[in-house]
mmCIF file of C-alpha atoms and ligand atoms in Angstrom:
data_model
loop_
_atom_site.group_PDB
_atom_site.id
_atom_site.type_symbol
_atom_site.label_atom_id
_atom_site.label_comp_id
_atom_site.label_asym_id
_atom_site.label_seq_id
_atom_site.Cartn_x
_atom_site.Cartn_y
_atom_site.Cartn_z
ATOM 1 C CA UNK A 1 34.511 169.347 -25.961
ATOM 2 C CA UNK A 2 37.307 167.629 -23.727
ATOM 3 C CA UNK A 3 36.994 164.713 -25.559
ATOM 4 C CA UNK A 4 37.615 166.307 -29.134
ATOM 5 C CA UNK A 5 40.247 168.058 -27.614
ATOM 6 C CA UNK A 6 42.099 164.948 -26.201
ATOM 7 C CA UNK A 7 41.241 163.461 -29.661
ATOM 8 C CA UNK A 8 43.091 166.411 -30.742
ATOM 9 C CA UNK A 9 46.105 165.870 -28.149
ATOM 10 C CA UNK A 10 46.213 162.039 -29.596
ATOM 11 C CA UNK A 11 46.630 162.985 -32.831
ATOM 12 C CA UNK A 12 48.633 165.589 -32.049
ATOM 13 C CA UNK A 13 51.090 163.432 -30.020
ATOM 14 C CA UNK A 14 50.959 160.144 -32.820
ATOM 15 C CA UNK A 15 51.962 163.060 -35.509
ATOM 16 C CA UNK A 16 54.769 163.888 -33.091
ATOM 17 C CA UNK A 17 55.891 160.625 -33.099
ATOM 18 C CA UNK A 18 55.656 159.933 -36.478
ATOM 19 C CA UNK A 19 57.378 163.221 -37.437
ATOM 20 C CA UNK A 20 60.295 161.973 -34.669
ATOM 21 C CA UNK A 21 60.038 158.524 -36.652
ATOM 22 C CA UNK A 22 60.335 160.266 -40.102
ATOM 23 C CA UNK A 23 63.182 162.882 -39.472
ATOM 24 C CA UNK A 24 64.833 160.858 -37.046
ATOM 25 C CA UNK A 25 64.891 163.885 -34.740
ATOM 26 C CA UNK A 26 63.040 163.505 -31.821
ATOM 27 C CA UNK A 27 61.101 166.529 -30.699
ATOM 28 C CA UNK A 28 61.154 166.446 -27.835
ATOM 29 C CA UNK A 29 64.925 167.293 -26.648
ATOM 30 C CA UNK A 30 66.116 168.345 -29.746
ATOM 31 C CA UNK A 31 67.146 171.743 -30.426
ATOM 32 C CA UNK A 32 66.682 173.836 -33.314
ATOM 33 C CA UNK A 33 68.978 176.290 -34.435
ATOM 34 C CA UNK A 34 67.513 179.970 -36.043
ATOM 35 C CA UNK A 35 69.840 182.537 -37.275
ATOM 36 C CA UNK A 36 69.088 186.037 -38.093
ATOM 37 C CA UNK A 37 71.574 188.960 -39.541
ATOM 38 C CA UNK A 38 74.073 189.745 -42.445
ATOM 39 C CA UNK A 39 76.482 188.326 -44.662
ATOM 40 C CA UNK A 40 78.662 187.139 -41.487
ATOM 41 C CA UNK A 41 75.638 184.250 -40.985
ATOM 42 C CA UNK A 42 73.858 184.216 -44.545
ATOM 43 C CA UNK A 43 74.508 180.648 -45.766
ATOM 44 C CA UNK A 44 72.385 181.184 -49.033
ATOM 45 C CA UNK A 45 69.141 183.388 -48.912
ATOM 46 C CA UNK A 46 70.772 186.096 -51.149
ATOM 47 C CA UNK A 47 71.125 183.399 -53.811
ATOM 48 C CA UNK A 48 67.317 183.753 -54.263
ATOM 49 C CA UNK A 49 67.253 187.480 -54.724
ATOM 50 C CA UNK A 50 68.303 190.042 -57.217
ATOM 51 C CA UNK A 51 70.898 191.525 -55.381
ATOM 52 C CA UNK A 52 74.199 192.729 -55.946
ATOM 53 C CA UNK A 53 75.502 191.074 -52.546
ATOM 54 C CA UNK A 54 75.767 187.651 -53.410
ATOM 55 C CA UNK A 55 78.564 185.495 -52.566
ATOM 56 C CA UNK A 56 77.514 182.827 -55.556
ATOM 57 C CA UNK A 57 80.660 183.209 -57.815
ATOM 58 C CA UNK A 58 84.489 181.422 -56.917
ATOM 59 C CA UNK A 59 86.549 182.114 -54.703
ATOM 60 C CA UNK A 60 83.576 181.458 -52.409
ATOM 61 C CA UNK A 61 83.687 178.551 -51.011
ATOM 62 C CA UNK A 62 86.772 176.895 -52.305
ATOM 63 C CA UNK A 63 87.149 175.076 -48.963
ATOM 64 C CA UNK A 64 83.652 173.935 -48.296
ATOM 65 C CA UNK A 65 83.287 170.032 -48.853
ATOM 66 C CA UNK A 66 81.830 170.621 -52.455
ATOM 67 C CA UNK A 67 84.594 173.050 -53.250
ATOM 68 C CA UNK A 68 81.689 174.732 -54.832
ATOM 69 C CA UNK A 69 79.855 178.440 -53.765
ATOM 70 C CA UNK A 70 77.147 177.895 -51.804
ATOM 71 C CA UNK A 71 76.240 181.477 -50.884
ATOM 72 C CA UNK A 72 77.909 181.563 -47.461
ATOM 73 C CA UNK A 73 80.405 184.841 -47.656
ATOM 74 C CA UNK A 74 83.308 182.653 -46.634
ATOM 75 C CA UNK A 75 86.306 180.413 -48.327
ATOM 76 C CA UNK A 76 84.005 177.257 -46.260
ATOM 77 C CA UNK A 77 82.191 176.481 -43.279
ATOM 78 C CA UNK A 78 80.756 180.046 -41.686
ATOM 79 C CA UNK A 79 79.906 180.342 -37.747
ATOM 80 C CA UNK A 80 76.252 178.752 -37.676
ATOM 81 C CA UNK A 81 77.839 176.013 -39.498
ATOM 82 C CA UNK A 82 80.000 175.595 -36.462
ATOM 83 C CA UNK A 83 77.010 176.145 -34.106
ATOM 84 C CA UNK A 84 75.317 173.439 -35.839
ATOM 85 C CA UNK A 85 78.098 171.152 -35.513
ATOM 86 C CA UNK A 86 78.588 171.432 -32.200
ATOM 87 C CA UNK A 87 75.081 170.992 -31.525
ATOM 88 C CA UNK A 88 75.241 167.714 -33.649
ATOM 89 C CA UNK A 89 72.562 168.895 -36.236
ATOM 90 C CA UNK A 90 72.889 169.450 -39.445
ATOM 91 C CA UNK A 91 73.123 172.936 -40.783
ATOM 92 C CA UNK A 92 70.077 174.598 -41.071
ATOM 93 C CA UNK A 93 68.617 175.620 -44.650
ATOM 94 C CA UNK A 94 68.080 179.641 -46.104
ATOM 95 C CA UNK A 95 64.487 179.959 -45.348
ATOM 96 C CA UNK A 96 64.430 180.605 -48.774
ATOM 97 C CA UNK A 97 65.372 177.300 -50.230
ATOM 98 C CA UNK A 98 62.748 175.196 -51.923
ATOM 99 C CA UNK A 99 64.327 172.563 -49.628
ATOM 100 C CA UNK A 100 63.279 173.766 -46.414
ATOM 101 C CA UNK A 101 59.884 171.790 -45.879
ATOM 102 C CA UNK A 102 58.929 169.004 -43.812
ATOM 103 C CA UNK A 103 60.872 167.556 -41.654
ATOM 104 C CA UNK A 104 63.529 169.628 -42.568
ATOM 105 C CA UNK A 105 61.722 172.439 -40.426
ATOM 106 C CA UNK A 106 62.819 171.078 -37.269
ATOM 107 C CA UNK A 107 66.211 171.852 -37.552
ATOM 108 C CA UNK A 108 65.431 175.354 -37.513
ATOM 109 C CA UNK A 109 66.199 177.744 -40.596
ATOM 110 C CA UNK A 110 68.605 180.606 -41.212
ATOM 111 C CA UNK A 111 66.723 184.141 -42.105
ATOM 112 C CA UNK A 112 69.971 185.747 -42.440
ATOM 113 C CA UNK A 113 71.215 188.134 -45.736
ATOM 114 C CA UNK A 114 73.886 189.879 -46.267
ATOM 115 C CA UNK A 115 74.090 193.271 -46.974
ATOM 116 C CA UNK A 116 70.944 193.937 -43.960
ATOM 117 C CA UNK A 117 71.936 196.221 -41.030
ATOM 118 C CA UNK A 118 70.454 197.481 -37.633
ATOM 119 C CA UNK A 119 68.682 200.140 -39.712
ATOM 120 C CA UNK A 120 66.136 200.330 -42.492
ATOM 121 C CA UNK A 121 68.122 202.389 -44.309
ATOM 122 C CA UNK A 122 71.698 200.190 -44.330
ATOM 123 C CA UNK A 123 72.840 198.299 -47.495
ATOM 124 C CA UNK A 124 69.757 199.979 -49.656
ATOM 125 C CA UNK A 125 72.766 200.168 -52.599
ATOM 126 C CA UNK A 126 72.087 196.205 -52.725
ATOM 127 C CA UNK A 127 68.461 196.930 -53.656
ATOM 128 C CA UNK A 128 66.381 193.481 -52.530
ATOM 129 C CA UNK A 129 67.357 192.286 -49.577
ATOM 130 C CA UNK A 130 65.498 190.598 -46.523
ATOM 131 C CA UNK A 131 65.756 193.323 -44.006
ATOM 132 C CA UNK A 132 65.758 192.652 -39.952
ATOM 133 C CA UNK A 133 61.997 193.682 -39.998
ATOM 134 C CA UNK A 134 61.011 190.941 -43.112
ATOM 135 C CA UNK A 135 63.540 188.299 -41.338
ATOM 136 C CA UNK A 136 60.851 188.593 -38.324
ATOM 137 C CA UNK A 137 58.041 188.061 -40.648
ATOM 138 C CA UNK A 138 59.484 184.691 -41.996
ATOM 139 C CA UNK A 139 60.147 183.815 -38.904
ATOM 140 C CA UNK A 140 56.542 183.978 -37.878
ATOM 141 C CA UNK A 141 55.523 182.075 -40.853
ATOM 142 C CA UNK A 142 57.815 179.571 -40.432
ATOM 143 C CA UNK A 143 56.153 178.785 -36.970
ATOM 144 C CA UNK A 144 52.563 178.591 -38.522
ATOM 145 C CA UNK A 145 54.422 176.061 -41.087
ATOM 146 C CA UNK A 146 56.302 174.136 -38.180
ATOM 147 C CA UNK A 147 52.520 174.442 -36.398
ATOM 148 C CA UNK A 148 51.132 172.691 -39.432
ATOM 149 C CA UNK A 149 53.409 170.043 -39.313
ATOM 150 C CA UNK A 150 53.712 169.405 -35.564
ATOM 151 C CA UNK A 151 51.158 171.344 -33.726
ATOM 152 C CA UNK A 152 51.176 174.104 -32.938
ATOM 153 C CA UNK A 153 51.835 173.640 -28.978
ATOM 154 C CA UNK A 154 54.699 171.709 -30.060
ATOM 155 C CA UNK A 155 55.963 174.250 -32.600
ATOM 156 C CA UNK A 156 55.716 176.724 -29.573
ATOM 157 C CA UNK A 157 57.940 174.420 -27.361
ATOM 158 C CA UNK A 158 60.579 174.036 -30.046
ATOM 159 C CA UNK A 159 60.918 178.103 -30.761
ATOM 160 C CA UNK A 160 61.005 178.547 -26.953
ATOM 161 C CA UNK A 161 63.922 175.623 -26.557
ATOM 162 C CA UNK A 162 65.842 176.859 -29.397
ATOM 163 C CA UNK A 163 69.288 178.522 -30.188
ATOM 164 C CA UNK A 164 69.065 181.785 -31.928
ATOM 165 C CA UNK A 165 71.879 183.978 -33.174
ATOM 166 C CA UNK A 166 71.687 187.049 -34.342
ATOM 167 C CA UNK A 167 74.801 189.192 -35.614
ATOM 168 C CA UNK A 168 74.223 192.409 -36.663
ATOM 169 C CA UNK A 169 75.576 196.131 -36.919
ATOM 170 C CA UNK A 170 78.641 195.911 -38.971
ATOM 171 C CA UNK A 171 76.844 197.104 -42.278
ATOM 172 C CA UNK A 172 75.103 200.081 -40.507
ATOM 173 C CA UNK A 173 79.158 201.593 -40.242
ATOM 174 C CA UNK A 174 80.682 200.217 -43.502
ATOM 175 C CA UNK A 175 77.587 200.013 -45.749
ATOM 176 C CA UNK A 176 76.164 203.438 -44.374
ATOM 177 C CA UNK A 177 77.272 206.097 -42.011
ATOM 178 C CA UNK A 178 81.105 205.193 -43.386
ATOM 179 C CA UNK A 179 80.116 204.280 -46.884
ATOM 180 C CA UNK A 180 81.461 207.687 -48.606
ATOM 181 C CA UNK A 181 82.634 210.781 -47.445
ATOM 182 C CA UNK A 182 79.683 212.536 -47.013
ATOM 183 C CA UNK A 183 76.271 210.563 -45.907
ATOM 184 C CA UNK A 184 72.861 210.961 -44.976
ATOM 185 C CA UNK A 185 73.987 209.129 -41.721
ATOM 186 C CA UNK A 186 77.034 211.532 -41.335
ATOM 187 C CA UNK A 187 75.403 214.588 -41.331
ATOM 188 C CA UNK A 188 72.199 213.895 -39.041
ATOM 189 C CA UNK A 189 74.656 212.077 -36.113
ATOM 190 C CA UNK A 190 78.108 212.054 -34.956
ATOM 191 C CA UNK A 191 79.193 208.716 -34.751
ATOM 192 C CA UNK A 192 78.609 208.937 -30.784
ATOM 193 C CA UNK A 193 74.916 209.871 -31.193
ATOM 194 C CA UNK A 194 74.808 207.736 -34.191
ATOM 195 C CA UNK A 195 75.796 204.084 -31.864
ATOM 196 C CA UNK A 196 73.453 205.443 -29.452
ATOM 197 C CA UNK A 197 70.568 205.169 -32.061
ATOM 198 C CA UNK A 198 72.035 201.851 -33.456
ATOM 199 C CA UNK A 199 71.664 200.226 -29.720
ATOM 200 C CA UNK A 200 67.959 201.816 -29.312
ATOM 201 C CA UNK A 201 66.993 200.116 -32.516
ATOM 202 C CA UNK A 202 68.763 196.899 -31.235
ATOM 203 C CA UNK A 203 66.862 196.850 -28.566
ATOM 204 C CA UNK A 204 63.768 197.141 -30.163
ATOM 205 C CA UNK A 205 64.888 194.213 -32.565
ATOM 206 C CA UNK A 206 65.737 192.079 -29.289
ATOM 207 C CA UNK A 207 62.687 192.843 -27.624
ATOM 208 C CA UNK A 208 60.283 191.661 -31.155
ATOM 209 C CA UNK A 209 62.580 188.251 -31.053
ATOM 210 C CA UNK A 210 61.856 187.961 -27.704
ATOM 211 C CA UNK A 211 58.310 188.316 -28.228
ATOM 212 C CA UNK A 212 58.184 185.984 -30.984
ATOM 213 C CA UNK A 213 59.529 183.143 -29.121
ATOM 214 C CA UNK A 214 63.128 183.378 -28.643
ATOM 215 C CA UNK A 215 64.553 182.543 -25.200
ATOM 216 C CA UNK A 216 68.147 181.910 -25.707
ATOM 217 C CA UNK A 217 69.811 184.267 -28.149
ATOM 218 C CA UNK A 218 73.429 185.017 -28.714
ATOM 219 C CA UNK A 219 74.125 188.394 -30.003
ATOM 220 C CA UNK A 220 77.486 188.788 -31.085
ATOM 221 C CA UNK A 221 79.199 192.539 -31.230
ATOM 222 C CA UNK A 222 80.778 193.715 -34.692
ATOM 223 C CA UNK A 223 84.379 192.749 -34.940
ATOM 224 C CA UNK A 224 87.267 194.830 -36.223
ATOM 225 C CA UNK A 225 85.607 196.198 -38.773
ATOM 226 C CA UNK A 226 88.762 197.718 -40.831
ATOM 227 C CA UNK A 227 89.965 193.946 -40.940
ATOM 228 C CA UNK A 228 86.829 192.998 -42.900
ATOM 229 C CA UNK A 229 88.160 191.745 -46.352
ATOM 230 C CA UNK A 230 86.235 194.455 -48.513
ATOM 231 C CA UNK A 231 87.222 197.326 -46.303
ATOM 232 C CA UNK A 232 90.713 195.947 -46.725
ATOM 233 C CA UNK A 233 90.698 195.873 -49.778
ATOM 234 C CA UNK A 234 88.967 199.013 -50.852
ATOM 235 C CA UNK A 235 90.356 201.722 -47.615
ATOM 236 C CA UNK A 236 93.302 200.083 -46.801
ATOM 237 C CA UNK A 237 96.270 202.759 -47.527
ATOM 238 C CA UNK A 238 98.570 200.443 -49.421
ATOM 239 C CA UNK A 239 95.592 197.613 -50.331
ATOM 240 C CA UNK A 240 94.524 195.952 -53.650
ATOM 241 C CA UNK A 241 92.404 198.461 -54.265
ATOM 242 C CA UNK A 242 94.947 200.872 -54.348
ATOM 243 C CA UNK A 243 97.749 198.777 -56.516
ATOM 244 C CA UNK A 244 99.462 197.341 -53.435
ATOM 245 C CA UNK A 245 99.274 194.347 -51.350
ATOM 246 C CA UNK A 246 99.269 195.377 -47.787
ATOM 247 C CA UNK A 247 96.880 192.973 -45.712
ATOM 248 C CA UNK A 248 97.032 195.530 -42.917
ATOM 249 C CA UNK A 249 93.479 196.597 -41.247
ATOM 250 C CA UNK A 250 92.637 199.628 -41.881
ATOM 251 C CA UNK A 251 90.767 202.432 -40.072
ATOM 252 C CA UNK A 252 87.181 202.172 -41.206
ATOM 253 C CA UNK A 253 87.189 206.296 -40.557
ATOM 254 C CA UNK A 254 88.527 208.375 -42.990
ATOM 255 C CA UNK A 255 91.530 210.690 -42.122
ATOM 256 C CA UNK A 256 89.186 213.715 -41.578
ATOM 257 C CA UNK A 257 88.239 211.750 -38.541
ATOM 258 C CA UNK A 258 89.466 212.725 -35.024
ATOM 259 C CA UNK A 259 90.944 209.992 -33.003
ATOM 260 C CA UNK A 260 88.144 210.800 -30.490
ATOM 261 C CA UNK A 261 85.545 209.586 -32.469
ATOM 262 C CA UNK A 262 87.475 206.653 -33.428
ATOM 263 C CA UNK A 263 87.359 205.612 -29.786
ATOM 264 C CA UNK A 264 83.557 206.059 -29.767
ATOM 265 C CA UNK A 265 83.244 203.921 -32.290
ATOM 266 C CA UNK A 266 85.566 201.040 -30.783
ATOM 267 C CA UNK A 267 83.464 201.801 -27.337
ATOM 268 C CA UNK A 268 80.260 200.732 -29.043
ATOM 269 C CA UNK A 269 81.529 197.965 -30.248
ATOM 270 C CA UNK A 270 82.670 196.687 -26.812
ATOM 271 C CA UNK A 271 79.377 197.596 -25.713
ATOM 272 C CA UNK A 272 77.555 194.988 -27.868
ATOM 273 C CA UNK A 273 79.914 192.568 -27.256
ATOM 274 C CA UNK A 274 79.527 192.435 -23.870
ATOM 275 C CA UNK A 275 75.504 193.004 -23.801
HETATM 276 C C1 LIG B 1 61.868 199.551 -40.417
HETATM 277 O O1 LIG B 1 60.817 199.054 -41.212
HETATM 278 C C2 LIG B 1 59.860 198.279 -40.498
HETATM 279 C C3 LIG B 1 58.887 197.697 -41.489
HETATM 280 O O2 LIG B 1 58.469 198.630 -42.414
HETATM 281 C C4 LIG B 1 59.203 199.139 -39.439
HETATM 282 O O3 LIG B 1 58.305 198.373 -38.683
HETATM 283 C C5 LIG B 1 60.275 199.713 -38.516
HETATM 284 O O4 LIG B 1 59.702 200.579 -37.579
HETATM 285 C C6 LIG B 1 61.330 200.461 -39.321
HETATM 286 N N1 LIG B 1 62.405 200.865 -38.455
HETATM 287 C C7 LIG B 1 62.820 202.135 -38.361
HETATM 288 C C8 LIG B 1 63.922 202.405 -37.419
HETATM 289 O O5 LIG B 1 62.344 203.034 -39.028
HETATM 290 C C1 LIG B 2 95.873 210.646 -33.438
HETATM 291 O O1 LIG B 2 96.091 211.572 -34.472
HETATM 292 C C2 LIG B 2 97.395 212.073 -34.552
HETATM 293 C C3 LIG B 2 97.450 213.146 -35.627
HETATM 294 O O2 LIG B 2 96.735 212.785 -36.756
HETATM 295 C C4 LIG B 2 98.349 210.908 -34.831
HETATM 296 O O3 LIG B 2 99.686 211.349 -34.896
HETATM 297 C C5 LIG B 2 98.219 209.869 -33.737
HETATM 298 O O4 LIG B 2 99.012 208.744 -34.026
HETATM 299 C C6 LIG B 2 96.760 209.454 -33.588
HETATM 300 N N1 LIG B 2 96.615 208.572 -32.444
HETATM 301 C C7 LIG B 2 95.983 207.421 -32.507
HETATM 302 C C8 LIG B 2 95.875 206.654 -31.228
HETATM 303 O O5 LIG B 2 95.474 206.985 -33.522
#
């Protein structure tokens, strides 16, 4: 019994090292990089799905190296491809790309796709995409996969010693409780009531990451919403949308709206950023 099992650890450790030999990245020490959430860190996964939120077409991506779309809802680099530069890695692959295999594993793997929220129910209009619950799921089959290539101890130690960011929320405002004047959202919660049941769900979200392996996670709060490029474009008063060319950020709540509310919104906001 011990013996087969140190026979096991042997093996075990030479596939280690001649995985570290192979991908040039050691194991031990290095430091993957997983990234879960919407279009803000999707670098590609909604390129494999029928889905109306896809960011495949110019202007995306005119400043990337390649000049060239590559999925990423940005003119170039997005924020995990910062992360992963600072971290010296390269940036990690959708888990969805025929790519991600191998060695390429132990870089880590973005789960991320736009159009996902907090809730079930956010960014349905963009019919299939990978939803927080399903971006769990790949995660836990990308560990047996990282287990078959490295062990699964190993596999273990490089989930636990891994970044992880996660950046949700701003779809469960624009892409349902603000998405038109009248919602399901809108009429079952006021928008305090309604951030109170986004954080619960958060938390449960947190909680499942947690349990699947995650030990250092950066969550990052919604930004100014009204700044975000569609909403400027579509609610801003004077915006391209509406013949004119203002570039000014506009109130994601309609004018109905009290100001009140408008400060509970901002307050949740802050409240995610800071926890
Ligand atoms: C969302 O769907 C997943 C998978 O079906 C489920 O486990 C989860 O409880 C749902 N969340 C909510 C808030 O209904
Ligand atoms: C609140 O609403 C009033 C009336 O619509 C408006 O004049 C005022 O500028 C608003 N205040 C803020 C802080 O938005």
């Amino acid at each position: 019994m011990s013996s087969s099992r140190s026979c096991f650890a042997s093996l075990a450790i030479s596939l280690v090292v001649f995985m570290a030999m192979v991908a040039r990245v050691p194991v031990e020490g290095a430091r993957a990089f997983f990234v879960f959430g919407d279009s803000l860190v999707d670098n590609g996964n909604n390129n494999y799905l029928v889905t109306t939120a896809r960011a495949d077409s110019p202007p995306y991506g005119i400043d990337y190296p390649t000049h060239r779309p590559t999925g990423r809802f940005s003119n170039g680099y997005n924020i995990p491809d910062i992360i992963s530069q600072k971290l010296g890695a390269e940036a990690t692959l959708p888990y969805l790309s025929p790519q991600l295999t191998g060695e390429k594993l132990l870089v880590g793997a973005n789960f991320a796709s736009a159009g996902i929220g907090i809730l079930n129910d956010t960014g349905i209009q963009f019919a299939n995409v990978i939803r927080i619950s399903q971006q769990m799921e790949f995660f836990q089959e990308y560990q047996q996969r990282v287990g078959a290539v490295v062990g699964e101890e190993q596999a273990q130690k490089l989930v636990n010693k891994a970044l992880v960011l996660i950046t949700l929320g701003g779809n469960d405002f624009v892409n349902n409780y603000f998405l038109a004047p009248i919602t399901a959202r809108r009429l079952q919660y006021n928008i305090q009531d309604f951030s109170h049941y986004l954080i619960v769900e958060y938390r449960k979200i947190l909680k499942r990451l947690y349990k699947l392996g995650a030990r250092r996670v950066l969550v990052t709060g919604s930004g100014p919403l009204g700044c975000v490029p569609s909403q400027l474009a579509t609610t801003s008063a004077n915006g391209p949308m509406r013949g004119g060319a203002s570039k000014r950020c506009s109130d994601i709540q309609p004018p109905s709206y009290s100001n009140d509310s408008r400060t509970k919104s901002r307050a949740w906001i802050r409240h995610i950023y800071c926890c």
